[in-house]
Amino acid sequence: MSNLTLALLSGVLGAVVLSFTDRVRSGIRNTLTLAFALSGAWFTWQVALAVMAGESVGLTMRLGGLTWSLRADPLGVVFGLIVSSLWVLATVYSFGYMNGEPRQRTYYTFFLLSFAVTLGVAFSGNLLTLYLCYELLTFATYPLVIHQRDEEAVKAGSKYIIYSLSGAGAILVAMVVTYLLAGSLEFTGRPLLAAVGSRRGLGWLLALFVAGFGVKAALMPLHRWLPAAMVAPTPVSALLHAVAVVNSGVFGLLRVIYSIFGPELVSQLALGRWLPWIAAFTILAGSVIALRQDVLKRRLAYSTISQLSYILMGAFILHPWALAGALIHMVSHSLLKMALFFGAGIVAKGTGRVNVSQMPGVGWQFPLTFGAFGVACLGMIGMLPLNAFWGKYYLMKGGIASGSWPLALVLIVSGLLNACYFVPIVVSAFSGEASGRKLERGGQVVWMLAPTLGLVVGALVMGVAPGIVWPAITAIVDAFF
């Protein structure tokens, strides 16, 4: 059995095992969850090392007259590594955050099932397999979104399902049309570019794909489910916003543009020329709306909407430098945004405070938490020596090189807006007298604090030594241009 198969089965088998742990002590359940998450990460890293060494890793089978394909390439490997590595940290964080919470068996069962399905998205070898895993992800994460089971959670879950299934319908229609036009849904060979002579109607086909995958990627105006989903437990919010759902939408758009259409074909379509500006609008609008949010997780949610469109704008520019910047930012944003959500969760769990206006003095109670939060904020602004600087640098370089220099100004303005809605949180937290004793010692907070600090350290290491990720980024860019 291949490492690719074992990576996927780790989450599936873990979900099955945990579904039978209703009467098991929490310590045993936690150990099992971590073991399966580590197993999935281990096998994903083995797949990544094989792919980067030039090996072909894949699996194809015909079932029901359809071809289902799993294949690891550099793009899938990068997404797979983000997913598997950060899922382990979210697992550890959950041990502290979910301690004493109800429905833990359900939580950890769907937590691992979502892990497996997200890896399925990363390692999909054709559009059909991607579509299946993409939609399974909706249903696997739904119980996590509505975990609290109160009226607000159920309402948020309904919005999540409606938006996601509407996007699924658009993708399904686009997928059928693609197969009728090109006779293939494989990610190799850019089937539409190779098979279609006329450009007529392809703009509408691209629009269907953008609308479908743009829902999970939170491209405005398809974003409204995301702030509502903040009712989920903080580890789930972090995964939704930094790893699984939103990045699956971004990943789907990258696959469509670079593996189905091809940048040459997209550049010839009128919609292709408008897409960078749609992303630019989302960047600025998300940042402006974030300024007005008092609930910290909602402020982070609108920040996510803005930051995801950095990645999309880089993809839509259709230039090697811009694509490199998009991919670096995909990694950077995952680390930094998860750290921010983790920090917000520690404060909410320890004090019950969830609003920015409630933060004055809280930093003295949580010095390490707000220290990490502050570093992550600087990273989101784009300051050295944090990792997000490099993504924004290459995005600007790609925008200027492609002749779209105003897009570089969009990034500069967005960075200033980021400073306006992030920095006051940290300044306020350390203003005035301490509002109580320190709450970072012992207990469950250690399980939450350790992965938070680990994420910030990872962001610093990547910022100081960006060459760590450069071979994988280069391999992706070389494959698409």
C-alpha positions as CSV (number, residue, x, y, z in Angstrom):
1,M,0.0,0.0,0.0
2,S,1.5,3.3,-1.1
3,N,2.3,6.2,1.3
4,L,-0.3,8.3,-0.6
5,T,-3.1,5.8,0.3
6,L,-1.9,5.5,3.9
7,A,-1.9,9.3,4.3
8,L,-5.6,9.4,3.3
9,L,-6.5,6.3,5.3
10,S,-5.0,7.7,8.5
11,G,-7.8,10.2,8.8
12,V,-10.6,7.8,7.6
13,L,-9.5,5.0,9.9
14,G,-9.1,7.4,12.8
15,A,-12.6,8.8,12.3
16,V,-14.0,5.2,12.3
17,V,-12.1,4.3,15.5
18,L,-13.0,7.5,17.3
19,S,-16.7,7.0,16.4
20,F,-16.7,4.1,18.9
21,T,-15.1,6.0,21.8
22,D,-18.2,7.4,23.5
23,R,-17.3,5.7,26.8
24,V,-13.6,6.1,26.5
25,R,-11.6,8.4,28.8
26,S,-10.7,11.7,27.2
27,G,-6.9,11.0,27.6
28,I,-7.2,7.8,25.5
29,R,-9.3,9.6,22.9
30,N,-6.8,12.4,22.7
31,T,-3.9,10.0,22.3
32,L,-5.7,8.2,19.5
33,T,-6.5,11.4,17.7
34,L,-2.9,12.6,17.8
35,A,-1.6,9.2,16.7
36,F,-3.8,9.3,13.6
37,A,-3.0,12.9,12.8
38,L,0.7,12.3,13.2
39,S,0.4,9.2,10.9
40,G,-1.3,11.2,8.2
41,A,1.4,13.9,8.5
42,W,4.2,11.3,8.4
43,F,2.9,9.6,5.2
44,T,2.2,13.0,3.6
45,W,5.8,14.0,4.2
46,Q,7.0,10.8,2.7
47,V,4.9,11.5,-0.4
48,A,6.3,15.0,-0.6
49,L,9.9,13.8,-0.4
50,A,9.3,11.3,-3.1
51,V,7.7,13.9,-5.4
52,M,10.4,16.4,-4.9
53,A,13.0,13.7,-5.7
54,G,11.3,13.3,-9.1
55,E,9.3,10.1,-8.4
56,S,5.8,9.6,-9.8
57,V,3.2,9.0,-7.1
58,G,-0.3,8.3,-8.0
59,L,-3.3,5.9,-8.2
60,T,-6.0,5.6,-10.9
61,M,-9.0,3.4,-11.0
62,R,-12.3,3.1,-12.9
63,L,-15.5,2.8,-10.9
64,G,-19.0,3.2,-12.2
65,G,-17.7,4.0,-15.7
66,L,-15.7,7.0,-14.3
67,T,-12.0,7.5,-13.8
68,W,-11.0,8.4,-10.3
69,S,-7.4,9.6,-9.9
70,L,-5.1,10.4,-7.0
71,R,-1.8,12.0,-8.0
72,A,0.8,13.9,-6.1
73,D,2.5,16.8,-7.9
74,P,4.3,19.8,-6.5
75,L,1.2,21.9,-6.1
76,G,-0.7,19.1,-4.3
77,V,2.3,18.4,-2.2
78,V,2.6,22.0,-0.9
79,F,-1.1,22.0,0.0
80,G,-0.9,18.5,1.5
81,L,2.0,19.6,3.7
82,I,0.2,22.7,4.9
83,V,-2.8,20.6,5.8
84,S,-1.1,17.7,7.5
85,S,1.4,19.7,9.4
86,L,-1.0,22.3,10.7
87,W,-3.6,19.7,11.5
88,V,-1.3,18.2,14.0
89,L,-0.9,21.5,15.8
90,A,-4.7,22.0,15.7
91,T,-5.1,18.6,17.3
92,V,-2.8,19.5,20.2
93,Y,-4.6,22.9,20.6
94,S,-8.0,21.0,20.7
95,F,-6.9,19.0,23.7
96,G,-6.8,22.2,25.7
97,Y,-9.7,24.1,24.1
98,M,-12.2,21.2,24.0
99,N,-11.4,19.9,27.5
100,G,-14.7,19.6,29.3
101,E,-16.8,20.4,26.2
102,P,-19.8,18.2,25.2
103,R,-19.9,16.0,22.2
104,Q,-16.2,15.3,22.0
105,R,-16.6,12.0,20.3
106,T,-18.5,13.8,17.4
107,Y,-16.0,16.6,17.4
108,Y,-12.9,14.4,17.0
109,T,-14.6,12.0,14.6
110,F,-15.4,14.7,12.1
111,F,-12.2,16.5,12.9
112,L,-10.2,13.5,11.5
113,L,-12.7,12.8,8.7
114,S,-12.2,16.4,7.5
115,F,-8.4,15.9,7.6
116,A,-8.7,12.9,5.3
117,V,-11.0,14.6,2.9
118,T,-8.8,17.8,2.7
119,L,-5.8,15.6,1.9
120,G,-8.0,14.1,-0.8
121,V,-8.5,17.6,-2.3
122,A,-4.7,18.1,-2.2
123,F,-3.9,14.8,-4.0
124,S,-6.7,14.7,-6.5
125,G,-5.4,13.7,-9.9
126,N,-8.4,15.0,-11.9
127,L,-11.4,17.3,-11.7
128,L,-13.8,14.5,-10.9
129,T,-11.9,13.4,-7.8
130,L,-11.3,17.0,-6.7
131,Y,-15.1,17.6,-7.0
132,L,-15.9,14.6,-4.9
133,C,-13.5,15.4,-2.1
134,Y,-14.4,19.1,-2.3
135,E,-18.0,18.4,-1.6
136,L,-17.3,15.7,1.0
137,L,-15.4,18.4,2.8
138,T,-18.6,20.5,3.1
139,F,-20.5,17.7,4.8
140,A,-17.5,16.6,7.0
141,T,-17.0,20.1,8.4
142,Y,-20.7,20.9,8.8
143,P,-21.0,19.1,12.2
144,L,-17.9,21.0,13.4
145,V,-19.5,24.4,12.4
146,I,-22.7,23.6,14.3
147,H,-20.9,22.0,17.2
148,Q,-22.5,24.2,19.9
149,R,-26.0,23.2,18.5
150,D,-27.6,26.5,19.6
151,E,-29.7,28.7,17.3
152,E,-26.8,30.8,16.1
153,A,-24.7,27.8,15.2
154,V,-27.5,26.1,13.3
155,K,-28.2,29.3,11.4
156,A,-24.5,29.6,10.5
157,G,-24.4,26.0,9.5
158,S,-27.4,26.4,7.2
159,K,-25.8,29.4,5.5
160,Y,-22.6,27.4,5.1
161,I,-24.4,24.5,3.5
162,I,-26.5,26.8,1.2
163,Y,-23.5,28.7,-0.1
164,S,-21.4,25.6,-0.4
165,L,-24.0,23.5,-2.3
166,S,-24.7,26.5,-4.6
167,G,-21.0,26.6,-5.4
168,A,-21.1,22.8,-5.9
169,G,-23.9,23.2,-8.5
170,A,-21.8,25.7,-10.5
171,I,-18.8,23.5,-10.4
172,L,-20.8,20.4,-11.5
173,V,-22.2,22.2,-14.5
174,A,-18.8,23.5,-15.4
175,M,-17.2,20.1,-15.1
176,V,-19.8,18.5,-17.4
177,V,-19.3,21.2,-20.0
178,T,-15.5,20.8,-19.7
179,Y,-15.8,17.0,-20.3
180,L,-18.1,17.6,-23.3
181,L,-15.7,20.1,-24.8
182,A,-12.3,18.5,-24.0
183,G,-13.2,14.8,-23.4
184,S,-10.9,14.8,-20.3
185,L,-10.9,16.0,-16.7
186,E,-7.3,15.2,-16.0
187,F,-5.0,17.8,-14.6
188,T,-2.2,16.8,-17.0
189,G,-2.1,18.3,-20.5
190,R,-4.5,21.3,-19.9
191,P,-7.4,19.6,-21.7
192,L,-9.3,22.8,-22.6
193,L,-6.2,24.5,-24.1
194,A,-5.4,21.3,-26.1
195,A,-8.8,20.4,-27.4
196,V,-10.8,23.6,-27.9
197,G,-10.2,25.7,-31.0
198,S,-12.9,28.4,-30.5
199,R,-12.8,30.7,-27.5
200,R,-16.6,31.3,-27.7
201,G,-18.4,30.5,-24.5
202,L,-15.2,29.7,-22.5
203,G,-15.6,32.9,-20.6
204,W,-18.9,31.7,-19.2
205,L,-17.3,28.3,-18.4
206,L,-14.5,30.1,-16.5
207,A,-17.1,32.2,-14.6
208,L,-18.9,29.1,-13.5
209,F,-15.7,27.6,-12.1
210,V,-14.7,30.9,-10.4
211,A,-18.2,31.2,-8.8
212,G,-18.1,27.6,-7.7
213,F,-14.7,27.5,-6.1
214,G,-14.9,31.2,-5.2
215,V,-17.5,30.4,-2.5
216,K,-15.1,28.5,-0.3
217,A,-12.3,30.9,-1.3
218,A,-14.5,33.7,0.1
219,L,-14.2,35.8,-3.1
220,M,-16.6,38.8,-2.7
221,P,-19.6,38.8,-3.0
222,L,-19.6,35.0,-2.2
223,H,-18.0,35.4,1.2
224,R,-20.9,35.9,3.6
225,W,-20.9,32.3,5.0
226,L,-17.4,32.8,6.4
227,P,-17.9,35.4,9.2
228,A,-21.1,33.5,10.2
229,A,-19.1,30.3,10.6
230,M,-17.1,31.9,13.5
231,V,-19.6,30.4,15.9
232,A,-17.6,27.2,15.6
233,P,-15.0,26.2,18.3
234,T,-11.8,28.1,17.8
235,P,-9.7,25.1,16.5
236,V,-12.4,24.7,13.8
237,S,-12.4,28.4,13.0
238,A,-8.6,28.2,12.6
239,L,-8.9,25.2,10.3
240,L,-11.7,26.8,8.3
241,H,-9.8,30.1,7.8
242,A,-6.2,28.9,7.6
243,V,-6.1,25.4,6.3
244,A,-9.0,23.3,5.1
245,V,-12.1,25.0,3.6
246,V,-10.8,28.3,2.3
247,N,-7.5,26.9,0.9
248,S,-9.5,24.2,-0.8
249,G,-11.4,26.9,-2.7
250,V,-8.1,28.6,-3.6
251,F,-6.6,25.3,-4.5
252,G,-9.5,24.5,-6.8
253,L,-9.1,27.8,-8.6
254,L,-5.4,27.2,-9.1
255,R,-6.2,23.8,-10.6
256,V,-8.8,25.2,-13.0
257,I,-6.7,28.1,-14.2
258,Y,-3.3,26.3,-14.5
259,S,-4.2,22.6,-15.0
260,I,-7.5,22.8,-16.9
261,F,-7.5,26.0,-18.9
262,G,-3.9,27.0,-18.8
263,P,-2.6,30.6,-18.4
264,E,-2.4,31.1,-22.1
265,L,-6.1,30.4,-22.6
266,V,-7.2,32.4,-19.6
267,S,-5.2,35.4,-20.7
268,Q,-7.2,35.4,-24.0
269,L,-10.6,35.6,-22.2
270,A,-12.2,38.9,-21.2
271,L,-13.0,37.6,-17.8
272,G,-9.4,36.5,-17.3
273,R,-8.4,40.1,-17.6
274,W,-10.9,41.2,-15.0
275,L,-10.2,38.6,-12.4
276,P,-7.1,40.3,-10.8
277,W,-9.2,43.4,-10.2
278,I,-12.1,41.4,-8.7
279,A,-9.5,40.0,-6.3
280,A,-8.1,43.5,-5.7
281,F,-11.5,44.7,-4.7
282,T,-12.0,41.9,-2.3
283,I,-8.6,42.7,-0.7
284,L,-9.5,46.3,0.0
285,A,-13.2,45.7,0.9
286,G,-12.3,42.9,3.3
287,S,-9.7,45.1,5.0
288,V,-12.1,48.1,5.3
289,I,-14.9,45.9,6.8
290,A,-12.4,44.3,9.2
291,L,-11.7,47.8,10.6
292,R,-15.4,48.0,11.8
293,Q,-15.5,44.7,13.6
294,D,-15.4,44.6,17.4
295,V,-15.8,40.8,17.8
296,L,-12.2,39.7,17.4
297,K,-12.9,36.5,15.5
298,R,-15.1,38.4,13.0
299,R,-12.2,40.9,12.5
300,L,-10.0,37.9,11.8
301,A,-12.6,36.5,9.5
302,Y,-12.7,39.6,7.3
303,S,-8.9,39.7,7.4
304,T,-9.0,36.2,6.0
305,I,-11.3,37.2,3.2
306,S,-8.9,40.0,2.3
307,Q,-5.7,37.8,2.6
308,L,-7.1,35.0,0.5
309,S,-7.5,37.3,-2.4
310,Y,-3.8,38.1,-2.2
311,I,-3.4,34.5,-3.3
312,L,-6.1,34.7,-5.9
313,M,-4.8,38.0,-7.3
314,G,-1.4,36.4,-7.7
315,A,-2.9,33.4,-9.5
316,F,-5.0,35.6,-11.7
317,I,-2.1,37.9,-12.8
318,L,-0.8,34.9,-14.8
319,H,2.9,35.8,-14.3
320,P,5.5,33.4,-12.8
321,W,6.6,35.9,-10.2
322,A,3.0,36.6,-9.2
323,L,2.2,32.9,-9.0
324,A,5.3,32.4,-6.8
325,G,4.1,35.1,-4.5
326,A,0.6,33.6,-4.3
327,L,2.0,30.2,-3.3
328,I,4.4,31.7,-0.7
329,H,1.5,33.7,0.7
330,M,-0.7,30.6,0.8
331,V,1.9,29.0,3.2
332,S,2.5,32.2,5.2
333,H,-1.1,33.1,5.7
334,S,-1.9,29.6,6.9
335,L,0.8,29.8,9.7
336,L,0.0,33.4,10.7
337,K,-3.8,33.2,10.6
338,M,-3.9,30.0,12.6
339,A,-1.7,31.6,15.2
340,L,-4.0,34.6,15.4
341,F,-7.1,32.4,15.9
342,F,-5.3,30.3,18.5
343,G,-4.4,33.4,20.4
344,A,-8.0,34.7,20.3
345,G,-9.2,31.3,21.5
346,I,-6.8,31.3,24.5
347,V,-8.1,34.7,25.7
348,A,-11.8,33.7,25.1
349,K,-11.4,30.5,26.9
350,G,-9.5,32.0,29.8
351,T,-11.5,35.2,30.3
352,G,-14.7,35.0,28.2
353,R,-13.7,38.2,26.4
354,V,-14.3,38.0,22.7
355,N,-14.5,41.7,21.7
356,V,-11.6,44.0,20.8
357,S,-13.1,46.6,23.1
358,Q,-12.7,44.2,26.0
359,M,-8.9,43.7,25.5
360,P,-7.3,46.6,27.5
361,G,-5.0,45.1,30.1
362,V,-5.6,41.5,29.1
363,G,-2.1,41.3,27.6
364,W,-0.6,41.3,31.2
365,Q,-2.6,38.2,31.9
366,F,-1.5,36.5,28.7
367,P,2.0,37.9,27.9
368,L,3.2,35.0,25.8
369,T,-0.2,34.7,24.0
370,F,-0.3,38.4,23.1
371,G,3.4,38.4,22.3
372,A,2.8,35.7,19.7
373,F,-0.3,37.5,18.6
374,G,1.6,40.7,18.1
375,V,4.3,38.9,16.1
376,A,1.7,37.3,13.9
377,C,0.0,40.7,13.3
378,L,3.3,42.2,12.1
379,G,3.6,39.2,9.8
380,M,0.1,39.8,8.3
381,I,1.1,43.4,7.7
382,G,4.0,42.2,5.7
383,M,7.0,43.2,7.8
384,L,10.4,41.5,8.0
385,P,11.6,39.2,9.3
386,L,8.2,37.4,9.0
387,N,7.3,35.1,6.2
388,A,4.4,37.1,4.6
389,F,6.9,39.7,3.4
390,W,8.2,37.5,0.7
391,G,4.8,36.6,-0.7
392,K,3.8,40.2,-0.9
393,Y,7.2,41.1,-2.4
394,Y,6.8,38.6,-5.3
395,L,3.2,39.5,-5.8
396,M,4.3,43.2,-6.3
397,K,7.1,42.1,-8.5
398,G,4.7,40.0,-10.6
399,G,2.1,42.8,-10.9
400,I,4.7,45.3,-12.0
401,A,6.3,42.8,-14.5
402,S,2.9,42.0,-16.0
403,G,2.2,45.7,-16.5
404,S,-0.5,45.9,-13.8
405,W,1.5,48.2,-11.5
406,P,-1.7,49.5,-9.7
407,L,-2.1,46.1,-8.2
408,A,1.1,46.7,-6.3
409,L,-0.4,49.9,-4.8
410,V,-3.4,47.8,-3.7
411,L,-1.1,45.6,-1.7
412,I,0.6,48.7,-0.1
413,V,-2.8,50.2,0.9
414,S,-4.0,46.8,2.2
415,G,-0.8,46.6,4.3
416,L,-1.6,50.0,5.9
417,L,-5.2,48.9,6.6
418,N,-3.9,45.7,8.1
419,A,-1.8,47.8,10.5
420,C,-4.9,49.9,11.4
421,Y,-7.0,46.9,12.5
422,F,-4.2,44.7,13.9
423,V,-1.8,46.9,15.8
424,P,-4.4,48.6,18.1
425,I,-5.5,45.2,19.4
426,V,-2.0,44.5,20.8
427,V,-1.4,48.0,22.0
428,S,-4.7,48.0,23.8
429,A,-3.9,44.6,25.4
430,F,-0.8,46.0,27.1
431,S,-2.3,49.4,28.0
432,G,-3.3,50.2,31.6
433,E,-3.1,48.0,34.6
434,A,-3.3,44.2,34.5
435,S,-6.9,43.1,34.7
436,G,-6.1,40.0,36.8
437,R,-3.6,37.4,37.6
438,K,-1.5,35.6,34.9
439,L,-3.5,32.8,33.3
440,E,-0.8,31.1,31.2
441,R,0.5,28.7,33.9
442,G,-0.4,25.1,34.0
443,G,-3.8,23.6,33.3
444,Q,-5.2,23.2,29.8
445,V,-3.7,26.5,28.5
446,V,-0.3,24.8,27.9
447,W,-1.9,22.6,25.3
448,M,-3.1,25.8,23.5
449,L,-0.1,28.0,24.0
450,A,2.5,25.5,22.8
451,P,1.2,25.2,19.2
452,T,0.5,28.9,19.1
453,L,4.2,29.7,19.8
454,G,5.2,26.9,17.4
455,L,3.4,28.6,14.6
456,V,5.0,32.0,15.2
457,V,8.5,30.4,15.4
458,G,7.7,28.6,12.1
459,A,6.7,32.0,10.5
460,L,9.9,33.6,11.7
461,V,12.1,30.7,10.4
462,M,10.4,30.9,7.0
463,G,10.9,34.7,7.0
464,V,14.6,34.5,7.8
465,A,15.2,31.5,5.5
466,P,12.6,31.7,2.7
467,G,14.8,29.2,0.7
468,I,13.2,26.5,2.8
469,V,10.1,26.6,0.6
470,W,11.6,27.9,-2.6
471,P,12.4,24.5,-4.2
472,A,8.8,23.5,-4.0
473,I,7.6,26.9,-5.2
474,T,10.0,26.8,-8.2
475,A,8.8,23.3,-9.1
476,I,5.2,24.5,-9.3
477,V,6.0,27.6,-11.3
478,D,8.2,25.7,-13.7
479,A,5.4,23.2,-14.3
480,F,2.9,25.8,-15.2
481,F,4.9,28.3,-17.3
